[in-house]
Amino acid sequence: MFQNRAEGLALALPAALFAALVFLVPVVLLLSEGFRNADQWTLSAYVDFFSQPLNRTVFLRTLKLSALVTLVAAVIGYAAAYAIVSLPPGAKGRMVGLVVLPLMISPVARTYAWIVILGRTGIINQALQAIGLTDEPIRILFSETAIFIGLLQLFLPLMIISLISALENLPRDVVPAARVLGAGWLSVFWKIILPLTKEGLVIGGTLVFTGSMTAYITPAILGGSKVLMLETLLYQQVTVSNNFVAASVIAFILIVMSFAANILLKRIASARRSGK
Amino acid sequence: MSDQTYLSLENLSLAYGKTTAVKDLNLTIRKGELLALLGPSGCGKTTTMRAIAGLMNPVGGKIVLDGRDITHVPANKREIGLVFQSYALFPHLTVFENVAFGLRMKGVQGNELRQKVEAGLKSVGLLSFAERKATDLSGGQQQRVSLARSMVVQPKLLMLDEPLSNLDARLRLDMRSELQRLQKETGMTMIFVTHDQVEALALADKIVVMRNGAIEQIGTPEDIYNRPATDFVADFVGFENIFKLRDGKLIADGKEFALGAECPNAPGLAWRPGMVTLGEGPFSGTVLGVSFAGNIRGYVLDTPLGPIRAEVDAARPAYTLGEQVAFDLPVASAAPLHRVG
Amino acid sequence: MIRRLFTPLTLFLMMLFLIGPFLIIVAASFSAGETLAFPPQGFSFRWIIKVFTIESFRQSFGVSMFLAIGGTLAALILGIPASYAMSRYRLPFAETVRFLVSMPIIVPGIIVGLALLRYFVIPVGMSVTLALFVAHTALILPYAVRVVSASLANLRADIEEAAVILGSSRLGAFFRVVLPNIRGGILSAFILGFVTSFNQVPVSLFLSGPGVRTLPIDMLGYMENVFDPSIAALSSLLAFLSIGIVFAAERFLGFSRYV
Ligand SMILES: Nc1ncnc2c1ncn2[C@@H]1O[C@H](COP(=O)(O)OP(=O)(O)O)[C@@H](O)[C@H]1O
Ligand SMILES: [Mg+2]
């Protein structure tokens, strides 16, 4: 009954055409702009882009913050996920619900909260002044620290969820078995848990890293116009300088970095397997 | 039972993409007949049924049902019932609604619908389950719902794909007699698929043995059981000693062996283990294995003809492992094969 | 001792970090004061009420609603047949189709919006509303296909054949036995698509025109200029709206089974 391939193709065609036409074609055109210069293929836009110190700073900052957020999210994520999976079933379900909950809330709202917390008159500064650690309010907002905190809060749930499902698929009793054999907690983690959950870590890591790389709202609200990341830089290039070529370069970098992160994380995971 | 052909498949060829599943199948069924499609897994039984039902377009040949060429009639206009091996019940509907589905498609409504559905459920003993979700029932019950669903629309032909193979041993016997009863009561023409020769022999009026997408033999259960036409069928129905024949001599291991009596003019001969005579005869072999099975004892002999399997009454004194035993392959009881290899 | 405290302490700190800021926003939206602050100065509903009186919020809320509902419906209308084709037929270009429809999840949204601006809005004069609609549809399409495909994968293909053999037409069989069995998946896809679209920022960044901008973009603009608790109030309202929808979906559909 489902032999007629033409019929199947006809059903899939509208979606495929739509995606190709409104998505693939314009995006590819946009990306190609960064490689063209008056009817010639060239890398000069990329050379230009990286020759400007500001761009280099922004590029490195984006990489650094994304990597840092991913790393910290992984560490916290393991602790949180391990704590959650060791809960009794009912409590576990509710806790997973609470972890997912923030994902349903607008990132604008979630990021906005940090203004109240990190601002000049925010909770942190009030607390610091109250206990006399500082007289002047210190500047946390519009800094890399603020962006880091905002990104971490935004994407941590993705890491936790990925690790929870990885930990739940851990074969029963491998951890107690290792403990009985005399392994300390650190070696249990390093030799048992990490190798057996690396798929989850790769998924979570890719989500967090690419999410951080391509986040707009967080650097826009918490970084201000000075502490830029690639997305906010792209936005500025278009709206302030009307520079579509630079925008295309940034767009290409974002896409390449997202893919590269995924491949790299997979590599690391499989390297650990073969290297024991 | 009329003598006229009711369903005929003429040179039917079926394929999945480029792989041929069934080639040049020819087959006729009379009205009211219960036909079994018998063959090992993958030989094309399901594929043949799906083509008859109209779920798959043949790449060649034609299908004629009740005097009408239905080769290009869409599945929903064929009035053929099919009980899927997986039952294929509608998970969102109750047992009642599952059975009512085909009737509703025919426009049956109200009281008539209720009566017919209830009669159908009653005939499979599931009337009290009418309001349950179909997929909440056990496997055997689901199968009967599926059967009732196909029967209430009174199809011209009812086909069942491996109706017994998903059931446990006891249910299988129940279902076997149930199918026989229903077929007797309704006089419906039925085709059922099985890979189990015992089932086919017990149920069918006519058996079609298939192999690799082609028919190996068509015949009554007696024909198939006693007079297998080919070495494949012989093997399938339990002839475990099969030999090629050339110039009236058995061929084994590249050598010729003369039999005690004159051979029929056939390319091969086959013996069931029980047909082999032990203790006397022109051949001899060493006992390789003995197995006790209640009233009989089975032997495997290592002989110049290759391994020979024999069965004798367990009351007779047993031969021991390694013992030399004389034996005979009596030509009189052998089944002559029409085709070997 | 430390081991016994590990679980509750970890969970408490994690929840404090994940949910705490949101609770602060909720508290701040009930402030009686003029500026955004925590602890809130007094208690009032003035900011909650004010949100409803701001004309631009009302407008952009409408735009966002239209995009979230319309875009999700369009994505489902495209995505359901495509998922169906990919799960039931042996498509010659199945991988290409799958890649095409899932791409919008891989490519950063800001690029999609920019590409549409650059090649449709500016040169061809496509309206911003249409561009937004198209962009949101493309964005939701991967989710729609993923969720619907998952429910189709859990449904046997032969029930459709059974329906056809019993006399139903092909299309009828789809509506009678396929659709009722994947309804939960479709509704879940709808909710996922709705929430995704409604909260989406990067795709819409470059696509705004006179009177046409999405609510989150409008909020970003507003908070740059005004530092009062109305954004907090609006954020809380929206958050409770999303949470309410998802909660109801989980209750009645078992949403999480599909996502
Ligand atoms: N959907 C399919 N696609 C490709 N080949 C198939 C498909 N279904 C069955 N086949 C092939 O067709 C042949 C016959 O299969 P089938 O009719 O299911 O056998 P049976 O029912 O006798 O076990 C087998 O070789 C099988 O591998
Ligand atoms: Mg089969």
CSV table of C-alpha atoms in Angstrom, one decimal, chain C residues 26-169:
chain,number,residue,atom,x,y,z
C,26,VAL,CA,7.5,37.6,40.1
C,27,ALA,CA,8.0,39.3,43.4
C,28,ALA,CA,9.2,42.5,41.7
C,29,SER,CA,6.2,42.6,39.5
C,30,PHE,CA,4.0,43.2,42.6
C,31,SER,CA,6.1,46.2,43.7
C,32,ALA,CA,4.4,49.5,44.5
C,33,GLY,CA,7.6,51.4,43.8
C,34,GLU,CA,8.6,53.3,40.7
C,35,THR,CA,11.7,51.3,39.8
C,36,LEU,CA,12.7,47.7,39.5
C,37,ALA,CA,14.0,46.5,42.8
C,38,PHE,CA,14.2,43.6,45.1
C,39,PRO,CA,13.0,43.3,47.8
C,40,PRO,CA,10.0,45.1,46.2
C,41,GLN,CA,8.9,48.4,47.7
C,42,GLY,CA,5.4,47.7,49.0
C,43,PHE,CA,2.7,45.6,47.3
C,44,SER,CA,0.4,46.5,44.5
C,45,PHE,CA,-1.1,45.4,41.2
C,46,ARG,CA,-0.3,48.6,39.5
C,47,TRP,CA,2.4,47.2,37.2
C,48,ILE,CA,0.4,44.1,36.3
C,49,ILE,CA,-2.4,46.5,35.4
C,50,LYS,CA,-0.2,48.8,33.5
C,51,VAL,CA,1.1,46.1,31.2
C,52,PHE,CA,-2.4,45.8,29.8
C,53,THR,CA,-2.6,49.5,29.1
C,54,ILE,CA,0.6,49.7,27.1
C,55,GLU,CA,-0.6,49.9,23.5
C,56,SER,CA,2.6,48.5,21.9
C,57,PHE,CA,2.5,45.5,24.1
C,58,ARG,CA,-1.1,44.8,23.2
C,59,GLN,CA,-0.1,45.0,19.5
C,60,SER,CA,3.0,42.9,19.7
C,61,PHE,CA,1.2,40.4,21.9
C,62,GLY,CA,-1.2,40.0,19.0
C,63,VAL,CA,1.6,39.6,16.5
C,64,SER,CA,3.3,37.0,18.7
C,65,MET,CA,0.0,35.1,19.2
C,66,PHE,CA,-0.6,35.1,15.5
C,67,LEU,CA,2.9,33.9,14.7
C,68,ALA,CA,2.8,31.2,17.4
C,69,ILE,CA,-0.6,29.8,16.4
C,70,GLY,CA,-0.5,30.4,12.7
C,71,GLY,CA,3.2,29.4,12.4
C,72,THR,CA,2.6,26.2,14.3
C,73,LEU,CA,-0.5,25.3,12.3
C,74,ALA,CA,1.4,25.9,9.1
C,75,ALA,CA,4.3,23.9,10.3
C,76,LEU,CA,1.9,21.0,11.2
C,77,ILE,CA,0.2,21.2,7.9
C,78,LEU,CA,3.6,20.9,6.2
C,79,GLY,CA,5.1,18.6,8.7
C,80,ILE,CA,2.4,15.9,9.2
C,81,PRO,CA,2.3,14.8,5.6
C,82,ALA,CA,6.1,14.9,5.5
C,83,SER,CA,6.5,12.8,8.7
C,84,TYR,CA,3.9,10.4,7.4
C,85,ALA,CA,5.7,10.0,4.1
C,86,MET,CA,9.0,9.5,5.8
C,87,SER,CA,7.7,6.9,8.2
C,88,ARG,CA,5.5,5.0,5.8
C,89,TYR,CA,7.1,5.1,2.4
C,90,ARG,CA,10.5,4.2,1.3
C,91,LEU,CA,11.3,7.6,-0.1
C,92,PRO,CA,14.0,7.9,-2.7
C,93,PHE,CA,15.3,11.1,-1.1
C,94,ALA,CA,14.3,10.4,2.5
C,95,GLU,CA,17.6,11.6,4.0
C,96,THR,CA,17.6,14.8,2.0
C,97,VAL,CA,14.0,15.6,3.0
C,98,ARG,CA,14.8,14.8,6.7
C,99,PHE,CA,17.9,17.1,6.5
C,100,LEU,CA,16.0,19.9,4.8
C,101,VAL,CA,13.2,20.0,7.3
C,102,SER,CA,15.4,19.6,10.4
C,103,MET,CA,17.9,22.3,9.3
C,104,PRO,CA,16.2,25.2,10.9
C,105,ILE,CA,17.1,23.8,14.3
C,106,ILE,CA,20.8,23.6,13.4
C,107,VAL,CA,21.2,27.0,11.8
C,108,PRO,CA,21.1,29.9,14.3
C,109,GLY,CA,17.9,31.8,14.1
C,110,ILE,CA,19.4,35.2,13.7
C,111,ILE,CA,20.9,34.1,10.4
C,112,VAL,CA,17.5,32.9,9.2
C,113,GLY,CA,15.9,36.2,10.0
C,114,LEU,CA,18.7,38.1,8.4
C,115,ALA,CA,18.6,36.0,5.2
C,116,LEU,CA,14.9,36.6,4.8
C,117,LEU,CA,15.4,40.3,5.3
C,118,ARG,CA,18.2,40.4,2.8
C,119,TYR,CA,16.7,38.3,0.1
C,120,PHE,CA,12.9,38.6,0.5
C,121,VAL,CA,12.0,41.7,2.4
C,122,ILE,CA,14.4,44.2,0.9
C,123,PRO,CA,14.7,43.1,-2.7
C,124,VAL,CA,11.3,41.5,-3.3
C,125,GLY,CA,9.2,43.6,-1.0
C,126,MET,CA,7.9,40.7,1.0
C,127,SER,CA,5.9,42.1,3.9
C,128,VAL,CA,7.6,41.9,7.3
C,129,THR,CA,4.5,40.0,8.7
C,130,LEU,CA,4.8,37.4,6.0
C,131,ALA,CA,8.5,37.1,6.5
C,132,LEU,CA,8.0,36.6,10.2
C,133,PHE,CA,5.3,34.1,9.5
C,134,VAL,CA,7.5,32.1,7.1
C,135,ALA,CA,10.5,32.3,9.5
C,136,HIS,CA,8.5,31.1,12.5
C,137,THR,CA,7.0,28.3,10.4
C,138,ALA,CA,10.4,27.2,9.3
C,139,LEU,CA,11.6,27.3,12.9
C,140,ILE,CA,8.8,25.1,14.2
C,141,LEU,CA,8.9,22.7,11.3
C,142,PRO,CA,11.7,20.5,12.8
C,143,TYR,CA,9.9,20.2,16.1
C,144,ALA,CA,6.6,19.3,14.4
C,145,VAL,CA,8.3,16.7,12.2
C,146,ARG,CA,10.2,15.2,15.1
C,147,VAL,CA,7.3,14.9,17.5
C,148,VAL,CA,4.8,13.7,14.9
C,149,SER,CA,7.3,11.2,13.5
C,150,ALA,CA,7.8,9.8,17.0
C,151,SER,CA,4.1,9.2,17.4
C,152,LEU,CA,3.9,7.7,13.9
C,153,ALA,CA,6.8,5.4,14.7
C,154,ASN,CA,4.8,4.0,17.6
C,155,LEU,CA,1.8,3.3,15.5
C,156,ARG,CA,1.7,0.1,13.4
C,157,ALA,CA,1.4,0.8,9.7
C,158,ASP,CA,-0.9,-2.2,9.1
C,159,ILE,CA,-3.9,-0.7,10.9
C,160,GLU,CA,-4.3,1.5,7.9
C,161,GLU,CA,-4.2,-1.4,5.6
C,162,ALA,CA,-6.8,-3.1,7.8
C,163,ALA,CA,-9.0,-0.1,7.5
C,164,VAL,CA,-8.7,0.0,3.7
C,165,ILE,CA,-9.4,-3.7,3.4
C,166,LEU,CA,-12.6,-3.1,5.5
C,167,GLY,CA,-13.8,-0.6,2.9
C,168,SER,CA,-12.3,2.7,3.9
C,169,SER,CA,-10.6,4.9,1.3
